[in-house]
Amino acid sequence: MLKISKAFFRQQSNVINLSIRALSTGTNSQEADFGFKKVKYEEKQAKVNEVFNNVAEKYDLMNDAMSFGLHRLWKNQFIQDIEPTPGMRLIDVAGGTGDITFRYLNYLKNLNPGHFDNSRDIVATVCDINENMLNVGKDRSINLGFQDKINWKVGNAENLILEKENTYDVYTIAFGIRNCTNLENVLKEAYRVLKPGGRFMCLEFSRTENPVFKRVYDFYSFQMIPVMGYLIAGDWNSYQYLVESIRMFPSQDEFASLISDCGFRLVSYKNLTNGAVAIHSGFKF
Amino acid sequence: MRLSSSVFNKETSSFIRTNLAQRTVLTLGSGLVSIFDPHRDDMISAFGELTSFQVLPKLHKQMSSDPEGSLILKERPIITSSILNLSKLATYPENTFGRKYVEFLKRNNITPDTRKPVRFIEDQDLAYVMQRYREIHDFTHCILDLKTNMLGEVTVKVFEAIQLDLPMCWLAGMFGMLRLGPKHTQAYLDKYLPWIIQNAKQSKPLINVYFEKHFEKPIDELRQELNLTLLNESESKAEQIRQKEFTENVN
């Protein structure tokens, strides 16, 4: 109980800090959040890399265990909201093990199987800063027979140097943006690489307001998830980081404001599972 | 041999503070994972730590009331290959404990550096007792002349269970036995088990032995001091008794 209260108070003070930071434009703070810890701005990326190096192998198993399989429903909903049509090119950033991309391709395949199988074009580019995650994804794509339709690239969401502007119809980032050091840079890059008329879609953990759900959720995430991480993946600290990084992320409205500030229009969001997860959407006009 | 106790400082990264709910889930979980994936030695370690809370205070008391044991508690020696200086031990005379230990490590292809640190015990004294138990495991193997195969490990676990009363040792000893092949099971029940039970009861508790100070001693002398017999010895003693009885009956 005491631990939850302490975490709650830390969260409240950090919300204030974060609101100020979120509303400022283009300033790189000296420090960055690594969960509840503060680290030097430059160090955050390295620390995040380390986390995902450790978790890559067991990533999918842990997702199922931690969310009791719900992450599959969230991702399905995400793709449903996108409503892909043939010819729409996707860039899936922080796409790691490929969950979003595979769903996107499956959607297109079900829509028009003949067209899908006959087409030789690259449909999706998966970009991730961590090569281990990409390798897991690559292996999975071969099992699914999607390997010819996907480009796998190592890259930094804050600086997609390999991508030209105005290239993609859809930009997705699912459960990735909270690991980035500077959200604005990510959003600006997203804006840059999208074609006019293109859509930015983000699936991410967010804030729950329902007090009953919140208590259960807080207990579960702070107390149990690191334990599960240790039991399943042999790694306590990475999952401790995970639950803390969720609390440090801006609220639904704050994030929507930020997306707007970076040039997107018709910005909206939708809550899933009592706000534990939210889908944010914006267009480049 | 003294090392700073910062290894058990709560601020070092290996210690994890846990509450009752977490410990309950961890105990059940680590127990299950240990059974189904025995390669996860972090799980075995965790299970051992989480089930030891009643026994460790008793062990600490036992160590404190023994002169050598209390010296160990005071100096808190840590066992790593660099601290022990294995290359130096390898030059010791044949039949010394130090030399035998290095040979044992080489023969079984192990090092003293792979022991997992204690992560879930908050009290630093008790955490050290747990750590010491883990670290002298190889010495125990060596002094009892038991290999690191399944049979040897089960036998050592039974020895540790009787001497230390740790639940983890009892469980590992009992379940480990089920995994022995038929030939080893036979040998275990006929020879190893009675011998190790006798030895565990009669010898000085090895947790109180400051092994690192005895490296120069001939290993047989050390065994005698600790009141330990080897399997072969007790076998040949048993054989002598049998012979004697046989000749007596014949006459």
PDB file of N, CA and C in Angstrom, chain B residues 7 27 37 40 49 91 94 111 130 135 143 154 164 175 205 211 229 233 240:
ATOM      1  N   VAL B   7      29.212  -5.601  -1.360  1.00  0.00           N
ATOM      2  CA  VAL B   7      28.541  -6.590  -2.205  1.00  0.00           C
ATOM      3  C   VAL B   7      27.123  -6.814  -1.702  1.00  0.00           C
ATOM      4  N   THR B  27       7.548 -17.091  -5.177  1.00  0.00           N
ATOM      5  CA  THR B  27       7.863 -18.414  -4.629  1.00  0.00           C
ATOM      6  C   THR B  27       7.199 -19.492  -5.478  1.00  0.00           C
ATOM      7  N   ASP B  37      12.002 -26.002 -16.029  1.00  0.00           N
ATOM      8  CA  ASP B  37      13.146 -25.544 -16.807  1.00  0.00           C
ATOM      9  C   ASP B  37      14.360 -25.473 -15.892  1.00  0.00           C
ATOM     10  N   ARG B  40      17.207 -22.818 -15.603  1.00  0.00           N
ATOM     11  CA  ARG B  40      17.034 -21.466 -15.087  1.00  0.00           C
ATOM     12  C   ARG B  40      17.564 -21.423 -13.665  1.00  0.00           C
ATOM     13  N   GLU B  49      16.087 -18.791  -1.895  1.00  0.00           N
ATOM     14  CA  GLU B  49      16.080 -17.619  -1.008  1.00  0.00           C
ATOM     15  C   GLU B  49      14.711 -17.394  -0.367  1.00  0.00           C
ATOM     16  N   THR B  91      49.731 -24.695  -7.746  1.00  0.00           N
ATOM     17  CA  THR B  91      51.135 -25.019  -7.517  1.00  0.00           C
ATOM     18  C   THR B  91      51.371 -25.661  -6.156  1.00  0.00           C
ATOM     19  N   GLU B  94      50.855 -31.797  -4.083  1.00  0.00           N
ATOM     20  CA  GLU B  94      49.865 -32.840  -4.325  1.00  0.00           C
ATOM     21  C   GLU B  94      49.188 -33.179  -3.000  1.00  0.00           C
ATOM     22  N   THR B 111      33.687 -23.158 -12.577  1.00  0.00           N
ATOM     23  CA  THR B 111      34.431 -22.096 -11.893  1.00  0.00           C
ATOM     24  C   THR B 111      33.608 -21.601 -10.711  1.00  0.00           C
ATOM     25  N   MET B 130      23.234 -16.953   3.351  1.00  0.00           N
ATOM     26  CA  MET B 130      22.745 -17.609   2.131  1.00  0.00           C
ATOM     27  C   MET B 130      23.833 -17.636   1.067  1.00  0.00           C
ATOM     28  N   GLU B 135      28.224 -20.444  -1.937  1.00  0.00           N
ATOM     29  CA  GLU B 135      29.601 -20.412  -2.431  1.00  0.00           C
ATOM     30  C   GLU B 135      30.427 -21.591  -1.966  1.00  0.00           C
ATOM     31  N   ILE B 143      35.421 -31.847  -0.915  1.00  0.00           N
ATOM     32  CA  ILE B 143      35.832 -32.516   0.322  1.00  0.00           C
ATOM     33  C   ILE B 143      35.153 -33.880   0.453  1.00  0.00           C
ATOM     34  N   VAL B 154      22.759 -34.742  -6.151  1.00  0.00           N
ATOM     35  CA  VAL B 154      21.693 -35.152  -5.238  1.00  0.00           C
ATOM     36  C   VAL B 154      22.278 -35.508  -3.881  1.00  0.00           C
ATOM     37  N   LEU B 164      21.994 -28.193   7.113  1.00  0.00           N
ATOM     38  CA  LEU B 164      21.493 -26.821   7.152  1.00  0.00           C
ATOM     39  C   LEU B 164      19.988 -26.717   7.338  1.00  0.00           C
ATOM     40  N   PHE B 175      13.429 -34.620  -4.929  1.00  0.00           N
ATOM     41  CA  PHE B 175      13.037 -34.667  -6.331  1.00  0.00           C
ATOM     42  C   PHE B 175      14.180 -35.066  -7.234  1.00  0.00           C
ATOM     43  N   PRO B 205      29.589 -29.009  10.997  1.00  0.00           N
ATOM     44  CA  PRO B 205      28.819 -28.289   9.954  1.00  0.00           C
ATOM     45  C   PRO B 205      29.740 -27.502   9.037  1.00  0.00           C
ATOM     46  N   PHE B 211      37.014 -22.563   4.819  1.00  0.00           N
ATOM     47  CA  PHE B 211      37.777 -23.369   3.866  1.00  0.00           C
ATOM     48  C   PHE B 211      39.012 -22.663   3.328  1.00  0.00           C
ATOM     49  N   THR B 229      34.148 -39.110   6.304  1.00  0.00           N
ATOM     50  CA  THR B 229      34.735 -40.268   5.639  1.00  0.00           C
ATOM     51  C   THR B 229      34.346 -40.228   4.178  1.00  0.00           C
ATOM     52  N   GLU B 233      36.185 -45.311   1.426  1.00  0.00           N
ATOM     53  CA  GLU B 233      36.658 -45.706   2.753  1.00  0.00           C
ATOM     54  C   GLU B 233      35.586 -46.465   3.493  1.00  0.00           C
ATOM     55  N   GLN B 240      35.428 -54.817   5.107  1.00  0.00           N
ATOM     56  CA  GLN B 240      36.261 -55.471   6.135  1.00  0.00           C
ATOM     57  C   GLN B 240      35.391 -56.127   7.191  1.00  0.00           C
TER      58      GLN B 240
END
